Amino acid sequence: MGKVLMKGNEAIGEAAVRAGCLNYFAYPITPQSEVAEYLVRRLPEVDGVFLQGESEVAVSYMILGAAAAGARVFTTSSSPGISLMSEGISYMAGMQVPAVFVNIMRGGPGLGGILPSQADYLQATKGIGHGDCRMLVMAPASVQEAVEMTMMAFTLAEKYRNPVMILGDGLIGQMMEPVEFADDFSAQPSDKSDWAVNGMDTRKSDQRNLVRSLYLDPEALNQHNLLLKEKYERMQREDVRFEAYNTDTQYKVLIVSYGTMSRVCRTAIDQLKEQGLEVGLIRPQTVYPFPHEAILKAASKKSCKSVVSIEMSMGQMVEDVQRSVQGHMPVQWYGKCGGEVPTPEEVIAFVESMV
Amino acid sequence: MGKVLMKGNEAIGEAAVRAGCLNYFAYPITPQSEVAEYLVRRLPEVDGVFLQGESEVAVSYMILGAAAAGARVFTTSSSPGISLMSEGISYMAGMQVPAVFVNIMRGGPGLGGILPSQADYLQATKGIGHGDCRMLVMAPASVQEAVEMTMMAFTLAEKYRNPVMILGDGLIGQMMEPVEFADDFSAQPSDKSDWAVNGMDTRKSDQRNLVRSLYLDPEALNQHNLLLKEKYERMQREDVRFEAYNTDTQYKVLIVSYGTMSRVCRTAIDQLKEQGLEVGLIRPQTVYPFPHEAILKAASKKSCKSVVSIEMSMGQMVEDVQRSVQGHMPVQWYGKCGGEVPTPEEVIAFVESMV
Amino acid sequence: MGKVLMKGNEAIGEAAVRAGCLNYFAYPITPQSEVAEYLVRRLPEVDGVFLQGESEVAVSYMILGAAAAGARVFTTSSSPGISLMSEGISYMAGMQVPAVFVNIMRGGPGLGGILPSQADYLQATKGIGHGDCRMLVMAPASVQEAVEMTMMAFTLAEKYRNPVMILGDGLIGQMMEPVEFADDFSAQPSDKSDWAVNGMDTRKSDQRNLVRSLYLDPEALNQHNLLLKEKYERMQREDVRFEAYNTDTQYKVLIVSYGTMSRVCRTAIDQLKEQGLEVGLIRPQTVYPFPHEAILKAASKKSCKSVVSIEMSMGQMVEDVQRSVQGHMPVQWYGKCGGEVPTPEEVIAFVESMV
Amino acid sequence: MGKVLMKGNEAIGEAAVRAGCLNYFAYPITPQSEVAEYLVRRLPEVDGVFLQGESEVAVSYMILGAAAAGARVFTTSSSPGISLMSEGISYMAGMQVPAVFVNIMRGGPGLGGILPSQADYLQATKGIGHGDCRMLVMAPASVQEAVEMTMMAFTLAEKYRNPVMILGDGLIGQMMEPVEFADDFSAQPSDKSDWAVNGMDTRKSDQRNLVRSLYLDPEALNQHNLLLKEKYERMQREDVRFEAYNTDTQYKVLIVSYGTMSRVCRTAIDQLKEQGLEVGLIRPQTVYPFPHEAILKAASKKSCKSVVSIEMSMGQMVEDVQRSVQGHMPVQWYGKCGGEVPTPEEVIAFVESMV
């Protein structure tokens, strides 16, 4: 199949279908409602189900139920809607059930605005729910990458039996780009007969499975949390993803940036190169687990004098960059949060102010 | 007034009343239901109102409404209940309305257990809601401190026009200790006539006030977020609180620990001192803003060879400690998460393993 | 106290306060929202509580809770809102707790319109909830009567330990009339210590009271229903109220009509009298219990040749009139349902067509 | 296809499937949960959808949505659940959308008991919702009849574009009887393209359909209600159903009874006949529209001296019987309401006391 021109939100919907996810439960919110609009027509063609919940709280528990029963299932929402799902996500992490959450971030806090933002970084990577609860979080920088990450998300969710989030900004959802779907995608749902609840359907299994997050015995709950911790550490070992740009030069400044913001940074880097200033870029593709080692290594290059986290948020990822760099050099933040993406010129001006 | 013996949860309720908070909206959940049990009797004596909401989501918006109208108001809950309030808290941060949230943490994730925990640290300090949303978060280590922090919380919430959280573990809520209420507490509600909604009641004001978090113009939303950012930085400048213990010695190890966990650490430090090993302790009283400078300074002491974050969670505060220490020395984590508080012996064994 | 000019909705609110009802829970809906607007200012003056529920379902259970605890409590709503309370009302009838429901009817079914109507007659008098559930229902024809009935409603609700409804049409709620409040109203809340739940508060009672509607034993449930039936029959014996007009004449036609519709009928009767046609009127003031005997007696007058039920509904009360008249003569219906009140001319034309 | 032995609840589920209804939305409640248990397995076999709503209120609006879109859809519930659907049913009557509601009645009011009852008669036939809102209501007396009525219900709902209810008592739902499904059932969904909303799907229609119950113009709402009234009167003309038993004798007493209660009455009639006392029975199969004429005619038989309504409720259908008989002779009530069905002996004793 060749390339087709698709809006990001629609491409995400199609990607889920290609990944064999036939269950989509959601509640509409700008700027991601096109996913629902696309899937309400597309899912019936493949005998799938789209169901609009009464609220995002309801959606999160519909997701939990389907996931606990072993189905591939996902939802899409935007910032306030994700907050409403945070209890449910914590339950899913505790119950170890796989599911995919797409957050097409808008400006916040509260109602905020409907334009693009990256202001849910800390929520997604640190505090999505109560308890020692983590999601694997991927952040696409193009529609093509949104497609690939969405498809991969189902596989990773099942690998870890854990919620996985696609953290996109409004631009990813709204812009149109040519996109290609892999012909040979074969990551169909894994066998879940050893743990998924089956209603004691003896055609499926003789075994009575139970998923739960309740452990009244403190020793059992501690063991359970050690197991989760080990799982989170395994993500760090096996599934960190990032992209480096212009890092084979003697760059003086290292930018860390993700999502569509990173594309602006690339343009700025290209222009700065023409002006004689080399700047490197590390773009985290997974923001949890975070590419700490790659950033430390890139920041440790002799030529590199300082590091900057460029975000469409008010200083969020910069905390992780600081942890990566471990005090070897100053780490600065530059960003905006309101819906306007900083321009290449603004990025250039800030980087020049650093050197 | 002399000392009285009170359970932590009851003392928190009484403290709120003493601070002039006559509005308490809540939904019951172990291990903090005693606050409601206490206040349902106490509030009518002072013409106050206790209202049980239909759910924690409902409670968060009842809090928002009362706070927007200028009333002192608070709620208490425990981990899953706080997750359900996260959308509302983000709205309150965006709308800049003051209110107090008490989280008597239980084990998680999901349903978890009902025994003490500190597993909501990252949620409270980093990701309580979507958008660039922060709360000032205080963590008491005794019933007396819970009382003082609760009273102070209302003043700080109004100082910053921002939600403030008391982050207690289940032990704080359940244990009985002698407690004294300040006779001269005078921090009565501040004048809010310049911003609180007044229903155009001309007896209160001629002015039509409006609180909102919606800013459709991206430039306006960016300005709004810059104002919030400045507010969060002011918290860092003016309201960091911490306690140091045994830091006037030539300690080899620095413990960072908060809440009741820190009391166990003090016992361990006393016993280690008898054994000839000096260990220092920094106990954050505010966990957001975090005492980065104090920890960096304490860790930089020449005798100090390593730092450990001891938590009833699986490695959460350790991230902030790493950011504080800036790579000057290794930062380790020790903890448990299930309801059992690590014993002094366990702490001693871990510290000894470090040196 | 002299007469004051008040809108019906406001007068109803004031009447409840005068009757010692300090608890008002409601959800806004046209055409009765002025009750809430009035009470939100008035109740605080008497240390009362106004609480807006999350929905009418929520309101009905807030009413149930307050009533079960022995408080005087009431709500106001309009047609769709009352439907949402029907489960709760059935529970209250089953649990035998007193409370007052005001229904300022609008046009239906469904969303209908916001203009006056009497289209909830059958729902109010026959089918308000599942099970053998009845309310005492009073229908005022003037603002003054709305005041008196509202005050009386609390006393009757307590007399029968049963929900009582004020069934008003939108005109009653919206029109302004001079109204006088009785100075000597003394029907303060009755002693409920023998049945109201008291949370085992030993200052109130040593007795553990329980209100419930669950009777799993069929014999017990039958006995319970016999007791309720006896109560409904006692209403029929002791609390039927009606007004007769022009019934001392040799009327040829008997009109049965209630609420503001009956006022139009009186005007029509006066005009018909001038034209030489005598028409009598029975106006039920209670529609449950219904004045069957009065109507039968009035219809049995020798001069009377036919009976008509004139309603702002499509033939609802006519069923009760038919039961009253017992086939002694034809019973017709005349009415409209959409918001326009039939005019005296329309009534005159219909009555003339009957003779 | 021959006869199979089925529980009433299961047979109702199967009947809906046979009638081409592939959408079943419900919320569990005793004594009808077996319908859901049956359909959760059965519907997937025919590509149908079972969806459990968050509450009965939610279910009623899911039904409304599917019905408005032209799908055959039904729900089953029991007394309290039906009360919660009353707002939605009124909306459906106002919007003129067809759907089927099955009420397997339990004892009430309130929570009541879980044993059989007929106590929702008045609610179903008079007051199911606000506004001039009526449902066609059928009451089966056997599992076979429950099957036939369920299948017919979809056709009648579409004939009238109105909600139709199957009013069963708990016995109908719980008992097992041999049942046969018609092989040639051909009443598949009717063409709804002229009114059902189609999302402007041009494959279905070029027409933009709109269903609504809002008519702000009073004249329009009155016209709408006249149209509904005409529809209800057409039900009375065309779809009254009843069964007569032993009415070709010179009976002295006429029993009116429906549902499983009528079967007990038949047994009593047979035994009374042996004792020399003839008693007739009219069993309404539709309770709205009610067989007024049939009852009047049967009661008018010269031999007949009195009429009795025998119900598992506290005097509900007796009101309709009184209206039918029009005072020609006394109408009595006999019944019980708690879960125990009156025995033939009790019926015999009561009838004997009448003569």
JSON list of N, CA, C and O in Angstrom, two decimals, chain C residues 48-77:
[
{"chain": "C", "resi": 48, "resn": "GLY", "atom": "N", "xyz": [-30.97, 28.48, 57.25]},
{"chain": "C", "resi": 48, "resn": "GLY", "atom": "CA", "xyz": [-31.41, 27.32, 56.48]},
{"chain": "C", "resi": 48, "resn": "GLY", "atom": "C", "xyz": [-30.39, 26.97, 55.42]},
{"chain": "C", "resi": 48, "resn": "GLY", "atom": "O", "xyz": [-29.39, 27.67, 55.22]},
{"chain": "C", "resi": 49, "resn": "VAL", "atom": "N", "xyz": [-30.64, 25.88, 54.74]},
{"chain": "C", "resi": 49, "resn": "VAL", "atom": "CA", "xyz": [-29.70, 25.38, 53.75]},
{"chain": "C", "resi": 49, "resn": "VAL", "atom": "C", "xyz": [-30.38, 25.21, 52.39]},
{"chain": "C", "resi": 49, "resn": "VAL", "atom": "O", "xyz": [-31.41, 24.55, 52.29]},
{"chain": "C", "resi": 50, "resn": "PHE", "atom": "N", "xyz": [-29.81, 25.83, 51.37]},
{"chain": "C", "resi": 50, "resn": "PHE", "atom": "CA", "xyz": [-30.21, 25.53, 50.00]},
{"chain": "C", "resi": 50, "resn": "PHE", "atom": "C", "xyz": [-29.06, 24.79, 49.35]},
{"chain": "C", "resi": 50, "resn": "PHE", "atom": "O", "xyz": [-27.91, 25.23, 49.39]},
{"chain": "C", "resi": 51, "resn": "LEU", "atom": "N", "xyz": [-29.38, 23.70, 48.73]},
{"chain": "C", "resi": 51, "resn": "LEU", "atom": "CA", "xyz": [-28.35, 22.91, 48.09]},
{"chain": "C", "resi": 51, "resn": "LEU", "atom": "C", "xyz": [-28.82, 22.50, 46.72]},
{"chain": "C", "resi": 51, "resn": "LEU", "atom": "O", "xyz": [-29.91, 21.94, 46.57]},
{"chain": "C", "resi": 52, "resn": "GLN", "atom": "N", "xyz": [-28.03, 22.83, 45.72]},
{"chain": "C", "resi": 52, "resn": "GLN", "atom": "CA", "xyz": [-28.36, 22.38, 44.37]},
{"chain": "C", "resi": 52, "resn": "GLN", "atom": "C", "xyz": [-27.73, 21.02, 44.14]},
{"chain": "C", "resi": 52, "resn": "GLN", "atom": "O", "xyz": [-26.52, 20.86, 44.28]},
{"chain": "C", "resi": 53, "resn": "GLY", "atom": "N", "xyz": [-28.55, 20.04, 43.83]},
{"chain": "C", "resi": 53, "resn": "GLY", "atom": "CA", "xyz": [-28.03, 18.69, 43.59]},
{"chain": "C", "resi": 53, "resn": "GLY", "atom": "C", "xyz": [-27.40, 18.57, 42.22]},
{"chain": "C", "resi": 53, "resn": "GLY", "atom": "O", "xyz": [-27.45, 19.49, 41.41]},
{"chain": "C", "resi": 54, "resn": "GLU", "atom": "N", "xyz": [-26.80, 17.43, 41.98]},
{"chain": "C", "resi": 54, "resn": "GLU", "atom": "CA", "xyz": [-26.18, 17.20, 40.67]},
{"chain": "C", "resi": 54, "resn": "GLU", "atom": "C", "xyz": [-27.21, 16.91, 39.60]},
{"chain": "C", "resi": 54, "resn": "GLU", "atom": "O", "xyz": [-26.94, 17.01, 38.42]},
{"chain": "C", "resi": 55, "resn": "SER", "atom": "N", "xyz": [-28.37, 16.48, 40.01]},
{"chain": "C", "resi": 55, "resn": "SER", "atom": "CA", "xyz": [-29.44, 16.13, 39.08]},
{"chain": "C", "resi": 55, "resn": "SER", "atom": "C", "xyz": [-30.68, 15.96, 39.93]},
{"chain": "C", "resi": 55, "resn": "SER", "atom": "O", "xyz": [-30.61, 15.95, 41.16]},
{"chain": "C", "resi": 56, "resn": "GLU", "atom": "N", "xyz": [-31.81, 15.80, 39.28]},
{"chain": "C", "resi": 56, "resn": "GLU", "atom": "CA", "xyz": [-33.03, 15.59, 40.03]},
{"chain": "C", "resi": 56, "resn": "GLU", "atom": "C", "xyz": [-33.01, 14.24, 40.74]},
{"chain": "C", "resi": 56, "resn": "GLU", "atom": "O", "xyz": [-33.61, 14.09, 41.80]},
{"chain": "C", "resi": 57, "resn": "VAL", "atom": "N", "xyz": [-32.34, 13.26, 40.16]},
{"chain": "C", "resi": 57, "resn": "VAL", "atom": "CA", "xyz": [-32.21, 11.97, 40.85]},
{"chain": "C", "resi": 57, "resn": "VAL", "atom": "C", "xyz": [-31.50, 12.20, 42.18]},
{"chain": "C", "resi": 57, "resn": "VAL", "atom": "O", "xyz": [-31.94, 11.75, 43.24]},
{"chain": "C", "resi": 58, "resn": "ALA", "atom": "N", "xyz": [-30.39, 12.93, 42.12]},
{"chain": "C", "resi": 58, "resn": "ALA", "atom": "CA", "xyz": [-29.64, 13.23, 43.34]},
{"chain": "C", "resi": 58, "resn": "ALA", "atom": "C", "xyz": [-30.51, 13.99, 44.33]},
{"chain": "C", "resi": 58, "resn": "ALA", "atom": "O", "xyz": [-30.52, 13.68, 45.53]},
{"chain": "C", "resi": 59, "resn": "VAL", "atom": "N", "xyz": [-31.23, 14.98, 43.84]},
{"chain": "C", "resi": 59, "resn": "VAL", "atom": "CA", "xyz": [-32.07, 15.79, 44.73]},
{"chain": "C", "resi": 59, "resn": "VAL", "atom": "C", "xyz": [-33.06, 14.90, 45.47]},
{"chain": "C", "resi": 59, "resn": "VAL", "atom": "O", "xyz": [-33.25, 15.02, 46.68]},
{"chain": "C", "resi": 60, "resn": "SER", "atom": "N", "xyz": [-33.67, 13.95, 44.75]},
{"chain": "C", "resi": 60, "resn": "SER", "atom": "CA", "xyz": [-34.70, 13.15, 45.40]},
{"chain": "C", "resi": 60, "resn": "SER", "atom": "C", "xyz": [-34.12, 12.36, 46.57]},
{"chain": "C", "resi": 60, "resn": "SER", "atom": "O", "xyz": [-34.78, 12.17, 47.59]},
{"chain": "C", "resi": 61, "resn": "TYR", "atom": "N", "xyz": [-32.87, 11.93, 46.42]},
{"chain": "C", "resi": 61, "resn": "TYR", "atom": "CA", "xyz": [-32.28, 11.16, 47.52]},
{"chain": "C", "resi": 61, "resn": "TYR", "atom": "C", "xyz": [-31.72, 12.05, 48.62]},
{"chain": "C", "resi": 61, "resn": "TYR", "atom": "O", "xyz": [-31.61, 11.62, 49.77]},
{"chain": "C", "resi": 62, "resn": "MET", "atom": "N", "xyz": [-31.38, 13.29, 48.29]},
{"chain": "C", "resi": 62, "resn": "MET", "atom": "CA", "xyz": [-31.03, 14.23, 49.35]},
{"chain": "C", "resi": 62, "resn": "MET", "atom": "C", "xyz": [-32.27, 14.53, 50.19]},
{"chain": "C", "resi": 62, "resn": "MET", "atom": "O", "xyz": [-32.21, 14.61, 51.42]},
{"chain": "C", "resi": 63, "resn": "ILE", "atom": "N", "xyz": [-33.39, 14.69, 49.51]},
{"chain": "C", "resi": 63, "resn": "ILE", "atom": "CA", "xyz": [-34.66, 14.89, 50.21]},
{"chain": "C", "resi": 63, "resn": "ILE", "atom": "C", "xyz": [-34.95, 13.69, 51.11]},
{"chain": "C", "resi": 63, "resn": "ILE", "atom": "O", "xyz": [-35.28, 13.84, 52.29]},
{"chain": "C", "resi": 64, "resn": "LEU", "atom": "N", "xyz": [-34.81, 12.52, 50.55]},
{"chain": "C", "resi": 64, "resn": "LEU", "atom": "CA", "xyz": [-35.07, 11.30, 51.31]},
{"chain": "C", "resi": 64, "resn": "LEU", "atom": "C", "xyz": [-34.21, 11.25, 52.57]},
{"chain": "C", "resi": 64, "resn": "LEU", "atom": "O", "xyz": [-34.69, 10.95, 53.67]},
{"chain": "C", "resi": 65, "resn": "GLY", "atom": "N", "xyz": [-32.92, 11.57, 52.41]},
{"chain": "C", "resi": 65, "resn": "GLY", "atom": "CA", "xyz": [-32.01, 11.51, 53.55]},
{"chain": "C", "resi": 65, "resn": "GLY", "atom": "C", "xyz": [-32.39, 12.49, 54.65]},
{"chain": "C", "resi": 65, "resn": "GLY", "atom": "O", "xyz": [-32.46, 12.13, 55.83]},
{"chain": "C", "resi": 66, "resn": "ALA", "atom": "N", "xyz": [-32.67, 13.71, 54.26]},
{"chain": "C", "resi": 66, "resn": "ALA", "atom": "CA", "xyz": [-33.02, 14.73, 55.26]},
{"chain": "C", "resi": 66, "resn": "ALA", "atom": "C", "xyz": [-34.34, 14.37, 55.93]},
{"chain": "C", "resi": 66, "resn": "ALA", "atom": "O", "xyz": [-34.49, 14.49, 57.15]},
{"chain": "C", "resi": 67, "resn": "ALA", "atom": "N", "xyz": [-35.30, 13.91, 55.13]},
{"chain": "C", "resi": 67, "resn": "ALA", "atom": "CA", "xyz": [-36.61, 13.55, 55.68]},
{"chain": "C", "resi": 67, "resn": "ALA", "atom": "C", "xyz": [-36.48, 12.37, 56.64]},
{"chain": "C", "resi": 67, "resn": "ALA", "atom": "O", "xyz": [-37.10, 12.35, 57.71]},
{"chain": "C", "resi": 68, "resn": "ALA", "atom": "N", "xyz": [-35.66, 11.39, 56.28]},
{"chain": "C", "resi": 68, "resn": "ALA", "atom": "CA", "xyz": [-35.49, 10.22, 57.13]},
{"chain": "C", "resi": 68, "resn": "ALA", "atom": "C", "xyz": [-34.86, 10.61, 58.46]},
{"chain": "C", "resi": 68, "resn": "ALA", "atom": "O", "xyz": [-35.08, 9.97, 59.48]},
{"chain": "C", "resi": 69, "resn": "ALA", "atom": "N", "xyz": [-34.07, 11.67, 58.44]},
{"chain": "C", "resi": 69, "resn": "ALA", "atom": "CA", "xyz": [-33.44, 12.15, 59.68]},
{"chain": "C", "resi": 69, "resn": "ALA", "atom": "C", "xyz": [-34.36, 13.08, 60.46]},
{"chain": "C", "resi": 69, "resn": "ALA", "atom": "O", "xyz": [-33.98, 13.61, 61.49]},
{"chain": "C", "resi": 70, "resn": "GLY", "atom": "N", "xyz": [-35.57, 13.28, 59.95]},
{"chain": "C", "resi": 70, "resn": "GLY", "atom": "CA", "xyz": [-36.55, 14.02, 60.73]},
{"chain": "C", "resi": 70, "resn": "GLY", "atom": "C", "xyz": [-36.64, 15.50, 60.41]},
{"chain": "C", "resi": 70, "resn": "GLY", "atom": "O", "xyz": [-37.37, 16.23, 61.08]},
{"chain": "C", "resi": 71, "resn": "ALA", "atom": "N", "xyz": [-35.93, 15.97, 59.40]},
{"chain": "C", "resi": 71, "resn": "ALA", "atom": "CA", "xyz": [-35.96, 17.40, 59.07]},
{"chain": "C", "resi": 71, "resn": "ALA", "atom": "C", "xyz": [-37.13, 17.72, 58.15]},
{"chain": "C", "resi": 71, "resn": "ALA", "atom": "O", "xyz": [-37.54, 16.89, 57.34]},
{"chain": "C", "resi": 72, "resn": "ARG", "atom": "N", "xyz": [-37.68, 18.92, 58.27]},
{"chain": "C", "resi": 72, "resn": "ARG", "atom": "CA", "xyz": [-38.60, 19.40, 57.25]},
{"chain": "C", "resi": 72, "resn": "ARG", "atom": "C", "xyz": [-37.79, 19.75, 56.02]},
{"chain": "C", "resi": 72, "resn": "ARG", "atom": "O", "xyz": [-36.81, 20.47, 56.10]},
{"chain": "C", "resi": 73, "resn": "VAL", "atom": "N", "xyz": [-38.21, 19.27, 54.88]},
{"chain": "C", "resi": 73, "resn": "VAL", "atom": "CA", "xyz": [-37.42, 19.43, 53.68]},
{"chain": "C", "resi": 73, "resn": "VAL", "atom": "C", "xyz": [-38.36, 19.46, 52.48]},
{"chain": "C", "resi": 73, "resn": "VAL", "atom": "O", "xyz": [-39.41, 18.81, 52.50]},
{"chain": "C", "resi": 74, "resn": "PHE", "atom": "N", "xyz": [-38.00, 20.23, 51.48]},
{"chain": "C", "resi": 74, "resn": "PHE", "atom": "CA", "xyz": [-38.83, 20.23, 50.28]},
{"chain": "C", "resi": 74, "resn": "PHE", "atom": "C", "xyz": [-38.00, 20.53, 49.05]},
{"chain": "C", "resi": 74, "resn": "PHE", "atom": "O", "xyz": [-36.85, 20.92, 49.13]},
{"chain": "C", "resi": 75, "resn": "THR", "atom": "N", "xyz": [-38.60, 20.26, 47.90]},
{"chain": "C", "resi": 75, "resn": "THR", "atom": "CA", "xyz": [-37.97, 20.60, 46.63]},
{"chain": "C", "resi": 75, "resn": "THR", "atom": "C", "xyz": [-39.03, 21.16, 45.71]},
{"chain": "C", "resi": 75, "resn": "THR", "atom": "O", "xyz": [-40.23, 20.98, 45.93]},
{"chain": "C", "resi": 76, "resn": "THR", "atom": "N", "xyz": [-38.56, 21.85, 44.68]},
{"chain": "C", "resi": 76, "resn": "THR", "atom": "CA", "xyz": [-39.46, 22.30, 43.63]},
{"chain": "C", "resi": 76, "resn": "THR", "atom": "C", "xyz": [-38.84, 21.89, 42.32]},
{"chain": "C", "resi": 76, "resn": "THR", "atom": "O", "xyz": [-37.62, 21.84, 42.18]},
{"chain": "C", "resi": 77, "resn": "SER", "atom": "N", "xyz": [-39.69, 21.55, 41.37]},
{"chain": "C", "resi": 77, "resn": "SER", "atom": "CA", "xyz": [-39.19, 21.17, 40.06]},
{"chain": "C", "resi": 77, "resn": "SER", "atom": "C", "xyz": [-40.32, 21.36, 39.06]},
{"chain": "C", "resi": 77, "resn": "SER", "atom": "O", "xyz": [-41.37, 21.94, 39.38]}
]
